[in-house]
Amino acid sequence: MFRVFSGMRPTGRLHLGHMAGALTNWVALQEENECYYSIVDWHALMSDYADPSRLRANSIEVLLDWLAVGLDPEKSAIFIQSHVKEHIELHLALSMIAPLGWLERNPTYKEQILNLQNKDLSTYGFLGYPVLMASDILVYKSHKVPVGEDQTAHLELSRELARRFNNFYGGGGEIFPEPEIMLTPTPKIPGTDGRKMSKSYGNSIEIADDIPALDKKIRTMKTDPARERRTDKGEPNKCPVWDLQKFFNPGKTKLDELALGCRTAGIGCIDCKKVLIACVTEHMTPIHERRKAFESRRDDLADILREGAKKARACASRTMSDVYDALGMLKQNE
Ligand code: TRP
């Protein structure tokens, strides 16, 4: 049994890429581990500080998507980062020992500054993005962090900060275990245009998309460009619909049949897509039902977040007590 932490920024509704890449794994982990899953609103503010108008609504959207796919508040602590103040306390403590060079050299930082030209990210807060992320993880003394490959550099920084803190203040022992990244084999989920599914490309299929919307997106989705006409032969491995087909898996026999039909032009892309639409409908319908049920129970959502924050705080406050001790700070009743 491990302590597991992961988080997502509340930037809006989640899509099938999030579901296949992260959430399915998070749901599985909660069976055997002590899991903390946080909607990291402070992190969202680090890049979207100029316009927080959607922050509150987006946090709810993420929560609904999480609950819809099966994150279970009885098993995991599901909470909003800003509700557990210990995250920001540890962030300040770690910022004392975070060398500027480490932060400035962080490849993700450089990349984001280049990619998000429309936002001014040359702020003090944004430079410290990985310090807050390290705090999220270390405040629970987490062992495992299930994230995508794009977070590798951040995770490495968390490990280095843990080590540095232990070296300074651990007295030869260890205050923070070094958290390990947990990369899970993530199925490739392309968007409707064949590129990686991403909100910013406008090619995503959202978890909350209803069946008619899904149907329309899949029907107009790009396929193997070699199949311009119905009579052209295709290659499934060059087709983005095929990646989804494998994920939603209509069964091996059906997959073989579709592959053969594609390669021989025995079937058209629409025939193949109809099979996919049926599978997606079957897979997503219970998820949509769960989402709908939670949408109409706003009071319960508040309860879930309150309980989640309470569970999280119980663990985080113990860590902070160790941290204040280690830092040699005088306690209130000392
Ligand atoms: N940086 C992560 C992302 O963009 C979000 C995140 C913040 C996170 N704090 C975290 C992920 C702690 C894992 C652990 O996806």
XYZ file of C-alpha atoms and ligand atoms in Angstrom:
349
model
C 0.000 0.000 0.000
C 1.365 3.377 -1.080
C 0.453 6.972 -0.485
C -0.451 8.347 -3.895
C -0.884 11.963 -4.936
C -1.896 13.459 -8.232
C -3.520 16.638 -9.430
C -5.056 18.379 -12.398
C -5.431 22.055 -13.126
C -9.039 23.229 -13.409
C -8.890 24.567 -16.960
C -12.255 23.182 -18.074
C -13.969 19.959 -19.007
C -11.758 16.923 -19.372
C -11.553 14.810 -22.510
C -11.006 11.203 -23.512
C -7.243 11.740 -23.449
C -7.437 12.524 -19.717
C -9.685 9.549 -19.185
C -7.524 7.014 -21.005
C -4.197 8.486 -19.963
C -4.721 9.256 -16.308
C -8.125 8.794 -14.765
C -8.582 5.098 -15.524
C -5.336 4.519 -13.692
C -6.281 6.767 -10.778
C -9.538 4.863 -10.358
C -7.655 1.549 -10.234
C -5.121 2.858 -7.695
C -7.747 3.872 -5.158
C -8.629 0.227 -4.452
C -5.384 -0.617 -2.674
C -3.720 2.668 -1.777
C -4.146 5.839 0.217
C -4.936 8.266 -2.594
C -5.066 12.049 -2.632
C -6.478 13.626 -5.780
C -6.475 17.385 -5.936
C -7.929 20.012 -8.235
C -4.960 22.352 -8.193
C -6.532 25.782 -8.470
C -3.419 27.662 -7.365
C -1.575 26.093 -10.281
C -4.281 27.274 -12.672
C -3.844 30.808 -11.351
C -0.112 30.670 -12.022
C -0.748 30.827 -15.764
C -4.261 32.328 -15.831
C -3.900 34.981 -13.169
C -5.091 37.701 -15.555
C -8.522 36.143 -15.966
C -9.762 33.893 -13.177
C -13.407 34.303 -14.219
C -13.826 30.611 -15.103
C -11.854 29.169 -12.202
C -14.769 28.381 -9.915
C -16.910 26.850 -12.674
C -13.971 24.903 -14.070
C -13.187 23.404 -10.680
C -16.719 22.005 -10.547
C -16.460 20.665 -14.111
C -13.303 18.757 -13.226
C -14.872 17.391 -10.065
C -17.921 16.199 -12.030
C -15.718 14.501 -14.621
C -13.691 12.797 -11.895
C -16.759 11.493 -10.112
C -18.336 10.456 -13.414
C -15.425 8.192 -14.346
C -15.418 6.565 -10.932
C -13.159 8.409 -8.522
C -14.803 7.552 -5.255
C -14.868 9.980 -2.311
C -15.302 7.021 0.050
C -11.960 5.626 -1.065
C -9.890 8.663 -2.009
C -9.479 12.182 -0.686
C -10.864 14.380 -3.461
C -10.333 18.043 -2.774
C -9.482 21.539 -3.938
C -5.840 22.498 -3.419
C -6.623 25.925 -1.953
C -8.821 24.327 0.734
C -5.778 22.712 2.311
C -3.561 25.597 3.380
C -0.662 23.290 4.204
C 0.174 23.143 0.483
C 1.042 26.818 0.438
C 2.821 26.704 3.778
C 5.145 24.018 2.479
C 5.501 25.944 -0.771
C 6.962 28.863 1.164
C 9.247 26.602 3.167
C 10.536 24.858 0.032
C 10.966 28.166 -1.782
C 13.679 29.035 0.767
C 15.832 26.177 -0.462
C 14.851 26.034 -4.148
C 17.873 27.228 -6.140
C 16.915 29.714 -8.850
C 19.148 27.858 -11.286
C 17.074 24.677 -10.965
C 13.893 26.578 -11.692
C 15.270 28.601 -14.576
C 16.749 25.521 -16.219
C 13.518 23.524 -15.917
C 12.742 22.511 -19.527
C 8.981 22.671 -18.975
C 9.301 26.248 -17.783
C 11.244 27.340 -20.851
C 8.838 25.516 -23.134
C 5.731 27.068 -21.565
C 7.177 30.564 -21.772
C 7.745 29.983 -25.501
C 4.426 28.244 -26.175
C 2.133 30.569 -24.299
C 3.226 33.807 -25.944
C -0.207 35.346 -25.362
C 0.303 35.226 -21.596
C 2.995 37.021 -19.665
C 4.508 34.211 -17.652
C 7.574 36.046 -16.455
C 6.225 36.179 -12.926
C 7.622 35.151 -9.582
C 4.680 32.760 -9.099
C 5.074 30.936 -12.374
C 8.786 30.362 -11.878
C 7.803 28.548 -8.690
C 5.295 26.241 -10.408
C 7.391 23.131 -9.682
C 7.976 24.228 -6.088
C 4.240 24.255 -5.466
C 3.954 20.939 -7.257
C 6.656 19.483 -5.014
C 4.725 20.804 -2.018
C 1.518 19.114 -3.205
C 3.339 15.814 -3.323
C 5.609 16.096 -0.293
C 3.000 17.469 2.100
C 1.506 13.929 2.072
C 4.934 12.289 2.130
C 3.694 10.605 -1.043
C 5.466 7.578 -2.456
C 3.913 7.452 -5.917
C 2.767 10.094 -8.355
C 0.787 8.867 -11.363
C 1.335 11.440 -14.119
C 2.065 11.670 -17.820
C 5.520 11.720 -19.323
C 5.334 15.506 -19.756
C 5.658 15.837 -15.960
C 8.965 13.968 -15.672
C 11.120 17.077 -15.255
C 8.774 18.439 -12.573
C 8.863 15.170 -10.684
C 12.642 15.108 -10.793
C 12.645 18.560 -9.207
C 10.318 17.328 -6.462
C 12.759 14.532 -5.717
C 15.693 16.924 -5.655
C 13.884 19.305 -3.324
C 13.002 16.423 -1.007
C 16.631 15.356 -0.945
C 17.850 18.889 -0.349
C 15.386 19.419 2.501
C 16.403 16.107 4.075
C 20.083 17.039 3.764
C 19.616 20.408 5.420
C 17.154 19.499 8.134
C 16.814 15.722 8.372
C 19.631 15.286 10.887
C 20.892 12.283 8.936
C 17.349 10.912 8.628
C 14.611 11.443 6.128
C 11.685 13.820 6.546
C 10.369 13.369 3.030
C 10.551 10.126 1.088
C 11.615 10.732 -2.506
C 8.416 10.450 -4.528
C 8.468 8.176 -7.534
C 6.855 8.931 -10.849
C 4.368 6.315 -11.946
C 4.211 6.301 -15.708
C 1.456 4.072 -16.905
C 1.292 2.697 -20.413
C -1.044 5.245 -21.896
C -2.968 4.320 -24.988
C -2.590 6.812 -27.811
C -5.719 8.932 -28.000
C -5.693 11.212 -31.034
C -8.148 14.049 -31.453
C -10.663 14.380 -34.274
C -8.011 15.880 -36.578
C -5.483 13.101 -35.926
C -3.168 15.217 -33.746
C -2.790 14.553 -30.016
C -6.101 15.253 -28.297
C -5.853 18.643 -26.672
C -8.271 21.345 -25.679
C -6.061 23.998 -27.245
C -6.232 22.275 -30.654
C -10.028 22.247 -30.548
C -9.973 18.549 -31.514
C -11.113 16.965 -28.301
C -13.954 14.665 -27.421
C -15.046 15.599 -23.920
C -16.110 13.153 -21.243
C -19.287 15.209 -20.888
C -20.119 15.250 -24.622
C -23.553 13.691 -25.026
C -24.144 10.854 -27.454
C -25.324 13.050 -30.382
C -22.227 15.235 -29.965
C -19.950 12.173 -29.821
C -21.661 10.736 -32.865
C -21.085 13.923 -34.839
C -17.442 14.282 -33.792
C -16.627 10.680 -34.689
C -18.472 10.822 -38.023
C -16.432 13.829 -39.116
C -13.175 12.535 -37.681
C -10.115 12.215 -39.952
C -9.199 8.725 -41.135
C -6.276 7.265 -43.081
C -5.658 9.957 -45.738
C -5.028 7.189 -48.314
C -8.734 6.363 -48.232
C -10.061 9.310 -50.170
C -12.742 7.279 -51.901
C -14.762 4.358 -50.636
C -12.883 2.066 -53.049
C -9.404 3.120 -51.809
C -7.687 0.609 -49.551
C -6.541 1.797 -46.144
C -4.113 0.944 -43.362
C -5.604 0.905 -39.843
C -2.254 1.715 -38.254
C -2.264 5.063 -40.081
C -5.797 5.916 -38.967
C -6.657 7.927 -35.851
C -10.080 6.272 -35.652
C -8.240 2.972 -35.236
C -6.536 4.183 -32.047
C -9.940 4.940 -30.542
C -11.287 1.670 -31.902
C -8.557 -0.217 -29.998
C -9.186 1.723 -26.811
C -12.941 1.171 -26.816
C -12.329 -2.379 -28.050
C -15.298 -4.036 -29.729
C -13.577 -7.435 -29.237
C -10.751 -9.149 -31.090
C -12.900 -10.798 -33.757
C -14.559 -7.523 -34.634
C -11.224 -5.668 -34.680
C -9.732 -8.264 -37.054
C -12.776 -7.999 -39.265
C -12.546 -4.193 -39.368
C -8.802 -4.251 -40.131
C -9.316 -6.671 -42.991
C -12.270 -4.676 -44.303
C -10.179 -1.499 -44.247
C -7.152 -3.057 -45.959
C -9.266 -4.591 -48.725
C -11.718 -1.701 -49.035
C -14.391 -4.232 -48.139
C -15.899 -1.686 -45.756
C -15.952 2.116 -45.769
C -14.788 4.427 -43.006
C -18.374 5.095 -42.024
C -18.962 1.378 -41.435
C -15.948 1.305 -39.155
C -17.021 4.478 -37.364
C -20.483 3.050 -36.704
C -18.891 0.209 -34.750
C -16.834 2.738 -32.777
C -19.864 4.909 -32.050
C -21.728 1.899 -30.672
C -18.821 1.008 -28.358
C -18.299 4.570 -27.205
C -22.012 4.891 -26.504
C -21.972 1.753 -24.395
C -18.847 2.831 -22.500
C -19.851 6.457 -21.934
C -23.559 6.096 -21.116
C -23.078 5.028 -17.469
C -20.420 7.735 -17.098
C -22.860 10.354 -18.389
C -25.549 9.062 -16.058
C -23.243 9.361 -13.069
C -22.267 12.870 -14.130
C -25.917 13.892 -14.504
C -26.737 12.508 -11.073
C -23.969 14.561 -9.439
C -24.829 17.702 -11.438
C -28.187 17.848 -9.730
C -26.690 17.354 -6.260
C -24.638 20.487 -5.770
C -24.875 20.229 -1.963
C -23.330 16.773 -2.101
C -20.450 18.141 -4.162
C -19.675 20.651 -1.442
C -19.804 17.837 1.128
C -17.460 15.689 -0.939
C -14.945 18.529 -1.192
C -15.239 19.351 2.492
C -14.674 15.728 3.511
C -11.826 15.386 1.033
C -10.079 18.471 2.383
C -10.564 17.217 5.922
C -8.942 13.863 5.140
C -6.123 15.603 3.297
C -5.558 18.115 6.090
C -5.248 15.338 8.679
C -2.221 13.999 6.833
C -0.792 17.339 5.687
C -0.886 18.945 9.133
C 1.146 16.075 10.592
C 3.784 16.654 7.939
C 3.845 20.382 8.618
C 4.376 19.771 12.289
C 7.487 17.767 11.362
C 8.536 20.531 8.985
C 8.270 23.316 11.572
C 10.209 21.159 14.021
C 12.886 20.462 11.456
C 13.145 24.143 10.573
C 13.733 24.960 14.225
C 10.802 27.301 14.490
C 9.343 28.103 17.893
C 5.846 26.643 18.227
C 2.942 28.603 19.702
C 2.666 26.681 22.973
C 6.336 25.973 23.370
N 1.599 19.986 -13.276
C 0.506 19.047 -13.392
C -0.087 19.144 -14.787
O 0.028 20.156 -15.439
C -0.570 19.303 -12.360
C -0.070 19.106 -10.963
C 0.101 20.068 -10.019
C 0.341 17.881 -10.379
N 0.572 19.540 -8.868
C 0.732 18.207 -9.054
C 0.420 16.572 -10.832
C 1.234 17.220 -8.189
C 0.916 15.593 -9.966
C 1.321 15.921 -8.667
O -0.710 18.209 -15.226
